[in-house]
Structure formats: C-alpha cells, structure tokens
mmCIF file of C-alpha atoms and ligand atoms in Angstrom:
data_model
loop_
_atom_site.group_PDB
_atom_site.id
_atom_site.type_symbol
_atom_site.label_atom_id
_atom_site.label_comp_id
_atom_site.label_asym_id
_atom_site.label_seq_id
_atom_site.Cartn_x
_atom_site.Cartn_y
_atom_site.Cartn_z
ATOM 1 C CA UNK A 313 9.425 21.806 1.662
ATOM 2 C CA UNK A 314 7.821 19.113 -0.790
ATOM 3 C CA UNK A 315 4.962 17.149 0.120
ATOM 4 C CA UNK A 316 5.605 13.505 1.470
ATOM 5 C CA UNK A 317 3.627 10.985 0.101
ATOM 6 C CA UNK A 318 3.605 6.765 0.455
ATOM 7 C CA UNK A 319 1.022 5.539 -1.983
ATOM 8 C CA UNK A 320 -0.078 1.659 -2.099
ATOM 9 C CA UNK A 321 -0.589 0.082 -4.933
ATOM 10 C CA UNK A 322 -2.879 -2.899 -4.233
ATOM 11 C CA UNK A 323 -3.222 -4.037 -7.914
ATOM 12 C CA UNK A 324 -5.356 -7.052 -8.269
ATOM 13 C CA UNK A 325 -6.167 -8.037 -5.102
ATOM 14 C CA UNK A 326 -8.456 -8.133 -2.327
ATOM 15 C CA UNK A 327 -12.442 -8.723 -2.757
ATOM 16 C CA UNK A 328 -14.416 -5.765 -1.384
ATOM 17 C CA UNK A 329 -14.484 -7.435 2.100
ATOM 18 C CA UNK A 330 -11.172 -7.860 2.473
ATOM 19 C CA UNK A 331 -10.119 -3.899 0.790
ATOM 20 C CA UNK A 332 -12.159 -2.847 3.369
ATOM 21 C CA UNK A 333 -10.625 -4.826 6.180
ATOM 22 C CA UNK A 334 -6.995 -3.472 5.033
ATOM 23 C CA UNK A 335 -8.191 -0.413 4.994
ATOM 24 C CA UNK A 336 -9.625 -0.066 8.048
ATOM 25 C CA UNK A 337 -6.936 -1.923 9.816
ATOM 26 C CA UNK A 338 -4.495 1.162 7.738
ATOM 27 C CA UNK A 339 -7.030 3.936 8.776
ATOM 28 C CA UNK A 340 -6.831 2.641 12.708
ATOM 29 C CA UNK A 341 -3.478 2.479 12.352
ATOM 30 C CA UNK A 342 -2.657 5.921 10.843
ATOM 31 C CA UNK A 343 -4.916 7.776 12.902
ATOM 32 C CA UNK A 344 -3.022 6.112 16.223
ATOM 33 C CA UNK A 345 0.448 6.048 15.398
ATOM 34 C CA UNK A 346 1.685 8.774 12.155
ATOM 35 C CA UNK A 347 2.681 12.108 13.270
ATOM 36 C CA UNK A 348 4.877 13.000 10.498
ATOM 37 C CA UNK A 349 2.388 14.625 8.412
ATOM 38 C CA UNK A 350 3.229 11.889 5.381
ATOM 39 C CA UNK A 351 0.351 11.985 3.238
ATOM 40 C CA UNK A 352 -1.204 8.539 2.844
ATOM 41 C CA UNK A 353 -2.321 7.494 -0.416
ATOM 42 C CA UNK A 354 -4.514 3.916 -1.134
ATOM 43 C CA UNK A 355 -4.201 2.545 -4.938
ATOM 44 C CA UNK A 356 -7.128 0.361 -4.821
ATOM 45 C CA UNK A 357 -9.445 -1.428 -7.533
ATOM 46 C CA UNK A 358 -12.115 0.495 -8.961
ATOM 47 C CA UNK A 359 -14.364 -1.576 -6.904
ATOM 48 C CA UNK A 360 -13.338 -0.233 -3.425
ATOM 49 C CA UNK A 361 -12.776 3.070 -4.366
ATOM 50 C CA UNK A 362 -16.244 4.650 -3.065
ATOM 51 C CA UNK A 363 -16.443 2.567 -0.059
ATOM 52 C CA UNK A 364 -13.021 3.249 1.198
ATOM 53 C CA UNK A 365 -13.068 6.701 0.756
ATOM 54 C CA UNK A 366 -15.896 7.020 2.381
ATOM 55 C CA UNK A 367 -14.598 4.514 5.557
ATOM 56 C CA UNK A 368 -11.024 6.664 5.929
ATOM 57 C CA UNK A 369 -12.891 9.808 4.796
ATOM 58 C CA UNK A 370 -12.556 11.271 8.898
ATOM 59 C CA UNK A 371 -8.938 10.024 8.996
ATOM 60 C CA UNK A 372 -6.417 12.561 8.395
ATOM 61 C CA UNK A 373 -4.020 12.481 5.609
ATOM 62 C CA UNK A 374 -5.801 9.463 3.714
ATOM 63 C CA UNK A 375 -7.041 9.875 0.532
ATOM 64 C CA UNK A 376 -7.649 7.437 -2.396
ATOM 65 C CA UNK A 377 -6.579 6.651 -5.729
ATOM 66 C CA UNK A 378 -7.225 4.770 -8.478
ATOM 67 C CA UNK A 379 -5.027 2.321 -10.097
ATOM 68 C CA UNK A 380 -5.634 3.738 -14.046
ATOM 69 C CA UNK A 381 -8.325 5.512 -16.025
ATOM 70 C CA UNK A 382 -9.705 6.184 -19.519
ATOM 71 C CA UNK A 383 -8.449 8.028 -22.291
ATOM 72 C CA UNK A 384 -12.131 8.804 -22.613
ATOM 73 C CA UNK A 385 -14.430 10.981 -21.397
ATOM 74 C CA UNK A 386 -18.022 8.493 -21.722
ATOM 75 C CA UNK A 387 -19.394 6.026 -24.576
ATOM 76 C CA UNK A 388 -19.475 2.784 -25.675
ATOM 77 C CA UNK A 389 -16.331 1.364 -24.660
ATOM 78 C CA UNK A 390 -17.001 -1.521 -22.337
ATOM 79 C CA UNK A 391 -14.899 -1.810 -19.562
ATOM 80 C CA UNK A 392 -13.543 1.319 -19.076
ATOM 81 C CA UNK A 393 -13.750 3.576 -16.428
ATOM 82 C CA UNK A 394 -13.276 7.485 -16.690
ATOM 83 C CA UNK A 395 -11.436 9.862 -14.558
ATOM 84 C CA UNK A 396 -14.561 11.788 -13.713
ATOM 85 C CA UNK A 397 -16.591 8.479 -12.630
ATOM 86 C CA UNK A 398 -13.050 7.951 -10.411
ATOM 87 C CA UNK A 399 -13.394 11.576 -9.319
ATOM 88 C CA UNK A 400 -16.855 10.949 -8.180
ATOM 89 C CA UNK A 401 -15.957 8.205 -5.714
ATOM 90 C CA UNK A 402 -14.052 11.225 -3.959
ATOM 91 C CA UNK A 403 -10.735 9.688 -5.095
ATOM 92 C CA UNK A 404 -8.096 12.230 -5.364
ATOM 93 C CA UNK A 405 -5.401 10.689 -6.946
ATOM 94 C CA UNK A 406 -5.223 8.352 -9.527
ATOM 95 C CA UNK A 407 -2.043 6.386 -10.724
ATOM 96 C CA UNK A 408 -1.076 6.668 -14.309
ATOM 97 C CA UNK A 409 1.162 4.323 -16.238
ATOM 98 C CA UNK A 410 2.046 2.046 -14.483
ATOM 99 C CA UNK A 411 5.118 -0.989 -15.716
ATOM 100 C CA UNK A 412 2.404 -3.751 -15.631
ATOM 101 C CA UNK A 413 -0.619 -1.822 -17.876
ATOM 102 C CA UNK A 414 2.633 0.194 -20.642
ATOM 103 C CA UNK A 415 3.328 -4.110 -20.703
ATOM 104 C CA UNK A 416 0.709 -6.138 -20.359
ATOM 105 C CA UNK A 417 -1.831 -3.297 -22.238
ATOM 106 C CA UNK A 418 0.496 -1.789 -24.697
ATOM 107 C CA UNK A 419 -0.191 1.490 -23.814
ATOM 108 C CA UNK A 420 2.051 4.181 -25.112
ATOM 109 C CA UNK A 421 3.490 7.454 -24.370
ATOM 110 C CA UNK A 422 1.016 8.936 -26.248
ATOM 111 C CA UNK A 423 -1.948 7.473 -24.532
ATOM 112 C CA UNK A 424 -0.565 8.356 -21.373
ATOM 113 C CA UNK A 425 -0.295 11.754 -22.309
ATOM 114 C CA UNK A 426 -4.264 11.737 -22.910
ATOM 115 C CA UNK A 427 -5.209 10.046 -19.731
ATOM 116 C CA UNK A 428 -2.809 12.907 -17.644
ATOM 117 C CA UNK A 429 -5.292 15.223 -19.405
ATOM 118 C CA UNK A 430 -8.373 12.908 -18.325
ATOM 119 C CA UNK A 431 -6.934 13.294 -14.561
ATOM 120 C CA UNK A 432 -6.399 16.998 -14.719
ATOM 121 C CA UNK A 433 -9.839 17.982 -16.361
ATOM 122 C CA UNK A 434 -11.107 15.879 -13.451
ATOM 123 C CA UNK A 435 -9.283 17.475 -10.946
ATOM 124 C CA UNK A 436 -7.541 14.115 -9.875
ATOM 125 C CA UNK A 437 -3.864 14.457 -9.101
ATOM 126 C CA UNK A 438 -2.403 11.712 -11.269
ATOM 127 C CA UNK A 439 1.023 9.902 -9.945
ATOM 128 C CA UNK A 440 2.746 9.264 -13.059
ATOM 129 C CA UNK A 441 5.141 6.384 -13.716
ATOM 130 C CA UNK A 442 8.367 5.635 -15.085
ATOM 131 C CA UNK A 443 11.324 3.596 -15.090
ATOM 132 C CA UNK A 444 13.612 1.372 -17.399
ATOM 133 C CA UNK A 445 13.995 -2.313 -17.762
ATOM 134 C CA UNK A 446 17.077 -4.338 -16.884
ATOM 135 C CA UNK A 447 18.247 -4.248 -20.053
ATOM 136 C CA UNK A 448 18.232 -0.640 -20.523
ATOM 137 C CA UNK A 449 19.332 -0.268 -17.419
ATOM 138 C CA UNK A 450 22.540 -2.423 -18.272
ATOM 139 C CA UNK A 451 22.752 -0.527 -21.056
ATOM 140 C CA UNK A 452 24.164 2.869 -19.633
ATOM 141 C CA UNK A 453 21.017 4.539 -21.206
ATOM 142 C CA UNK A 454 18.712 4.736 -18.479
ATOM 143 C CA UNK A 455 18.458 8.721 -17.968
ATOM 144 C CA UNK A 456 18.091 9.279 -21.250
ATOM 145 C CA UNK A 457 15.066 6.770 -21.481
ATOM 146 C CA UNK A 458 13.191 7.878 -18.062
ATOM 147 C CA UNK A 459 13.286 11.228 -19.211
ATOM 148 C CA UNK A 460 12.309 10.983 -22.828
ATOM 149 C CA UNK A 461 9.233 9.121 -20.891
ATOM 150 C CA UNK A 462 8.481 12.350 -19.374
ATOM 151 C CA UNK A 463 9.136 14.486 -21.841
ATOM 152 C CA UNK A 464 6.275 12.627 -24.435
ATOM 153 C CA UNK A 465 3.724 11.839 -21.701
ATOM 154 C CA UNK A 466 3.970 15.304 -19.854
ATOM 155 C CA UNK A 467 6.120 18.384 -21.445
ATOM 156 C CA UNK A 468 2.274 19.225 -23.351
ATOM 157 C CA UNK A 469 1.507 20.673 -20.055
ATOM 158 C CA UNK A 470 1.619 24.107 -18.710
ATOM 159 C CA UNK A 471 3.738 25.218 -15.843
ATOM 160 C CA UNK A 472 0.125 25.422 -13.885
ATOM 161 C CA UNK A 473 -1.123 22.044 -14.932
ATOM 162 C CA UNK A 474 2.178 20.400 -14.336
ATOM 163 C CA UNK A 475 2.355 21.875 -10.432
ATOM 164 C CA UNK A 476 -0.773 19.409 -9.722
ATOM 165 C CA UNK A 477 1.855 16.279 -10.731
ATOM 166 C CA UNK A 478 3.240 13.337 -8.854
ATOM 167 C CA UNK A 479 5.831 11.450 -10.443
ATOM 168 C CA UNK A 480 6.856 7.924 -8.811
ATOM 169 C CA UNK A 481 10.055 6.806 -10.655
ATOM 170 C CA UNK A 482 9.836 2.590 -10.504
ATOM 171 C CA UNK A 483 12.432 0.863 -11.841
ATOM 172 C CA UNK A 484 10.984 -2.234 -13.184
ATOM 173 C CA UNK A 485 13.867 -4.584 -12.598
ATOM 174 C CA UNK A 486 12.816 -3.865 -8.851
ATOM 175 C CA UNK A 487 8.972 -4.612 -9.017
ATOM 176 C CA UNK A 488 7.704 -7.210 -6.922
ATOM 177 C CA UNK A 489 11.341 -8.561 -7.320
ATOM 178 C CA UNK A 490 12.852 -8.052 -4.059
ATOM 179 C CA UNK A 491 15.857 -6.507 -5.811
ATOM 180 C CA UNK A 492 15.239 -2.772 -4.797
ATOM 181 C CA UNK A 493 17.464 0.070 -6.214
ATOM 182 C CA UNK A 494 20.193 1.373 -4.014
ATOM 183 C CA UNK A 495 19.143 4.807 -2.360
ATOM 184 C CA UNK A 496 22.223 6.475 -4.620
ATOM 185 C CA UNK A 497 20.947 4.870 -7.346
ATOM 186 C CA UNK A 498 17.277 6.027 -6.740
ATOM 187 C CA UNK A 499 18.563 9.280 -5.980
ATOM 188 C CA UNK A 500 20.552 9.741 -8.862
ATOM 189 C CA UNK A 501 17.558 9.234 -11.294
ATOM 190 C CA UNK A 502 14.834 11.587 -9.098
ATOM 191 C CA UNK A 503 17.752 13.959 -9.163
ATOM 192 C CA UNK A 504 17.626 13.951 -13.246
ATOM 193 C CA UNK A 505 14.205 13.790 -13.477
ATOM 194 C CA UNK A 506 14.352 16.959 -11.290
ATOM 195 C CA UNK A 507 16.843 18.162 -13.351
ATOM 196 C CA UNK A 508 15.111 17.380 -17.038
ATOM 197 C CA UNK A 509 11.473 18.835 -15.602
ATOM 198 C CA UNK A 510 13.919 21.864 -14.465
ATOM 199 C CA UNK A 511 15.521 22.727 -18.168
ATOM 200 C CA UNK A 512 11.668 23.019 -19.125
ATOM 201 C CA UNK A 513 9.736 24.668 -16.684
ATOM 202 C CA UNK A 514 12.541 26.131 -14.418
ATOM 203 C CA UNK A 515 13.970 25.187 -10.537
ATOM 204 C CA UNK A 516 10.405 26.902 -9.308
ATOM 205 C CA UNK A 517 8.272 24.368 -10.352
ATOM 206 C CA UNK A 518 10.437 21.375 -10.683
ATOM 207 C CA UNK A 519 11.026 21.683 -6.772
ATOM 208 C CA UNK A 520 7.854 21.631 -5.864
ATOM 209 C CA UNK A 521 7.044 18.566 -7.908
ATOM 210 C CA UNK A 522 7.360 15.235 -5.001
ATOM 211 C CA UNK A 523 8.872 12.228 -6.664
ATOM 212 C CA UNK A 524 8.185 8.778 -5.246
ATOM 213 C CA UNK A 525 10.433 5.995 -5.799
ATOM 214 C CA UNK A 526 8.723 2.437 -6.195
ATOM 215 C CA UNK A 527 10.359 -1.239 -6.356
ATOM 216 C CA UNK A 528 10.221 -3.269 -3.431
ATOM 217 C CA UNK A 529 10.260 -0.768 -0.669
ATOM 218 C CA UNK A 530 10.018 -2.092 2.428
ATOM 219 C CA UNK A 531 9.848 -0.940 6.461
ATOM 220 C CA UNK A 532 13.607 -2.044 6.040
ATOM 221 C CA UNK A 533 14.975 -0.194 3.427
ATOM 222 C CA UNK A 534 12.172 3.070 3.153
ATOM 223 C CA UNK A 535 14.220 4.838 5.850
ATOM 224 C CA UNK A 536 17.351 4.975 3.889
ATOM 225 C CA UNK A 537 15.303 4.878 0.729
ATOM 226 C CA UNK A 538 13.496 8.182 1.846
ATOM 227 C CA UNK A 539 16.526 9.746 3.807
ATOM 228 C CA UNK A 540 17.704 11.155 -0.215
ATOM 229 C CA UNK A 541 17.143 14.556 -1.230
ATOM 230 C CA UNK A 542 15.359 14.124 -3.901
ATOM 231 C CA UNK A 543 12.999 11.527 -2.737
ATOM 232 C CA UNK A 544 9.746 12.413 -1.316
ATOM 233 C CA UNK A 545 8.328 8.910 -0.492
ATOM 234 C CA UNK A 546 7.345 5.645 -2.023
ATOM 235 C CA UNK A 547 4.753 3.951 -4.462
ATOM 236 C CA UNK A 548 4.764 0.601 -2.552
ATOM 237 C CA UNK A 549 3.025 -2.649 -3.833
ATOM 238 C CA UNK A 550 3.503 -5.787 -2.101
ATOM 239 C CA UNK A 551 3.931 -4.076 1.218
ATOM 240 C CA UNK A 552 0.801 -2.638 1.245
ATOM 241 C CA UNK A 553 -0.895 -5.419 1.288
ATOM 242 C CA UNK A 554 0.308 -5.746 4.853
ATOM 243 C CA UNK A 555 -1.053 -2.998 7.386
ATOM 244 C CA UNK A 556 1.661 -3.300 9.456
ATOM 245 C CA UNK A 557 4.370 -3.359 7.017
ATOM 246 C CA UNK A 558 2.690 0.181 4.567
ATOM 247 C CA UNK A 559 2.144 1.792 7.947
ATOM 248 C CA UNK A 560 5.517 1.255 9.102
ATOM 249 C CA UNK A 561 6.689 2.730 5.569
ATOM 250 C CA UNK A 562 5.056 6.056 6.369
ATOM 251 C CA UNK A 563 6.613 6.051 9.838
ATOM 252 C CA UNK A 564 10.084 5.979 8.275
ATOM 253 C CA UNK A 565 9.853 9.580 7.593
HETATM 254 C C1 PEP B 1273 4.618 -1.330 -7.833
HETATM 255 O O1 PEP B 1273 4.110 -2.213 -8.490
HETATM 256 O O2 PEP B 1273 4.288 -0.141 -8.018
HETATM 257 C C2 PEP B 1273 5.630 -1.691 -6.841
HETATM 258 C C3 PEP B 1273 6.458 -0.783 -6.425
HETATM 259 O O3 PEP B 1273 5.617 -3.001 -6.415
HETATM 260 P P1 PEP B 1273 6.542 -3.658 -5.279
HETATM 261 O O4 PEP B 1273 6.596 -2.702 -4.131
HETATM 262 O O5 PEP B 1273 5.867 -4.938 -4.934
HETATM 263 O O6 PEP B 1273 7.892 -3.852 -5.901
#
C-alpha cells in the first residue's frame, strides 16, 4: 500500500509566533485525535522551519518541509536558501515547483530539474508540482501538458532516485479558488501520471510513487477527494492555515 500523506502549504504567512502557535495547536491535535497512520507534512517559511521541527519533533507522523530551495549548492547569491541549509533544520521534505514560484519567478522545467537534484543530494524528499491552467485545461490538452512537466523536470532520474519522489498534481484553475477538481477528474490525471511514470520506469516503481492532489481541498470534499485510487492525499493551502480544518483533512482517510 502507498504512503498517505496531507502536506500544508502555508506560503506567506504567519510571523514566527504565530507558525508556532499553528503548529502546536496541529501537533496537539494530531497526537490526540489521528489514528490513520496519514503522514503529516508542514510547508512552512524558511523562518519556522528549525523551530517547528524541533516543537512537533516527539509527535508522531509530523515532519517538515520547506516551501522551495536553491538550484545551488552555497555562494554569493543573496537570498537564497539551499537544500542542505533546509536539511539541517531537520526538514524532510521540501516542496518543489510550485504554480505561484513557475509564475510569479519564471522558473522553468529545467531549473526544476536542478533543484530535484539539490533535494535528493540532501536527502530531502521533494513533493513535486504540476498542473495546467484553465486554458489548457479547456483546451483538451491537459495530459499531454502535466506529463511533458514530468517528463523534463524528472525522467533524468534513476529508478532509485525517483522511488524517494512525491508528486502533488495541482490544478491551478483550483488554487486558492474555491473551484476544486471533481474527484473523477483528479483521478483521471493521477491515474496518467501513474501511467506516463509507468511507460518509463515500469508498474514497480510507479506504484509506489504517492500522488497528492492540491486545489482547494477542504474537510468537505478530502473524503471523496481521497476515496480515488490513485490519490494518496492532499497538498492543502488555505486550509491549513486553520488547525481544525488541516487536521480534519488527515482524518478523512
Ligand atoms: C496550494 O497552493 O498548493 C493549494 C492547494 O492551495 P489551496 O488549497 O488554497 O487551493
């Protein structure tokens, strides 16, 4: 059986004090209340990283990632932070691109492929993102583009290195929206994803390899959402901001 995994994506919010709140309030509430052996996954700033690992460190099934890293290793590039100084925090994940930074920070298929290596050599399991715009979307072509995404950012990699993946498949006419994709629709693209990673590496690996959807999941929808065969959780955003809402995601397992 895959692993299950809901991962939060805070993106840019909370000050230290209030990450730390959150997560405490998540920690307290995970440690009472989830049985299902979901594996729990917080997408914080850089900032919080060390601190909340080290607060939800004794809490089972919580680990830490970061939101984005590097494409380099150390130097003078102001800014930036590297997979092994988001290693060191004790994060074990760390998310890799992401809709907002391929739009907002150009970054291409070809960067993305370097900053999967970053994450590897670092021994960070990075959740890789992908999904289509509207427009594609509308355009029939959707498949085709999601999976030429993988294909540039990720075929480079062995069948060993690709094993230590996470792929969350985010639509992004659904982010932060409210307008989440229908479970068959979901299902239908983690089922060609599964599909295209399978004509590569073979069935062996690509059913071992958990696939998130993301796009306005919510405690109301995540059941049905995560109910599909080929869906092995959620990357969740504006909901987990909300303990009671992100906890009551993993619950609907
Ligand atoms: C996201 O940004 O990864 C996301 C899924 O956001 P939301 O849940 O708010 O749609």
């Amino acid at each position: 059986m895959r692993k299950h995994i809901v991962a939060g994506n805070w993106k840019l919010n909370n000050t230290l004090d209030q990450g730390l709140a959150l997560a405490s309030e998540i920690a307290n509430m995970v440690a009472d209340e989830v049985t299902n052996g979901t594996e729990v996954v917080l997408g914080t700033p850089y900032i919080h990283l060390a601190a909340v690992q080290k607060l939800t460190q004794k809490t089972a099934n919580i680990h830490i990632a970061a939101q984005d890293c590097s494409t380099h290793e150390s130097g003078a590039y102001t800014g930036e932070v590297s997979a092994a100084m988001v290693a060191s925090t004790g994060a074990g994940y760390v998310i890799i691109g992401h809709s907002e930074r391929r739009e907002y920070h150009n970054e291409s298929d070809e960067m993305l492929a370097t900053k999967i290596n970053m994450a590897l050599k670092n021994s960070l399991t990075p959740i890789f993102c992908c999904g289509e715009s509207l427009q594609i979307r509308e355009s029939g072509t959707h498949e085709n583009y999601v999976c030429q995404q993988i294909t540039e950012s990720l075929f480079h990699l062995s069948a060993n290195e690709f094993k230590n993946l996470v792929i969350a498949y985010e639509p992004i006419w659904a982010i932060g929206t409210g307008k989440t994709a229908s479970a068959q629709q979901a299902q239908d693209m983690h089922k060609a994803i599964r599909n295209h990673i399978a004509g590569k590496l073979g069935n062996a690996i690509a059913d071992t390899i958990p696939i998130l959807y993301g796009g306005s999941c919510k405690p109301t929808n995540a059941q049905e959402l995560f109910a599909q065969p080929d869906i092995d959780g959620g990357l969740i955003g504006g909901a987990s901001l909300k303990s009671r809402d992100f906890v009551d995601i993993v619950k609907s397992f």
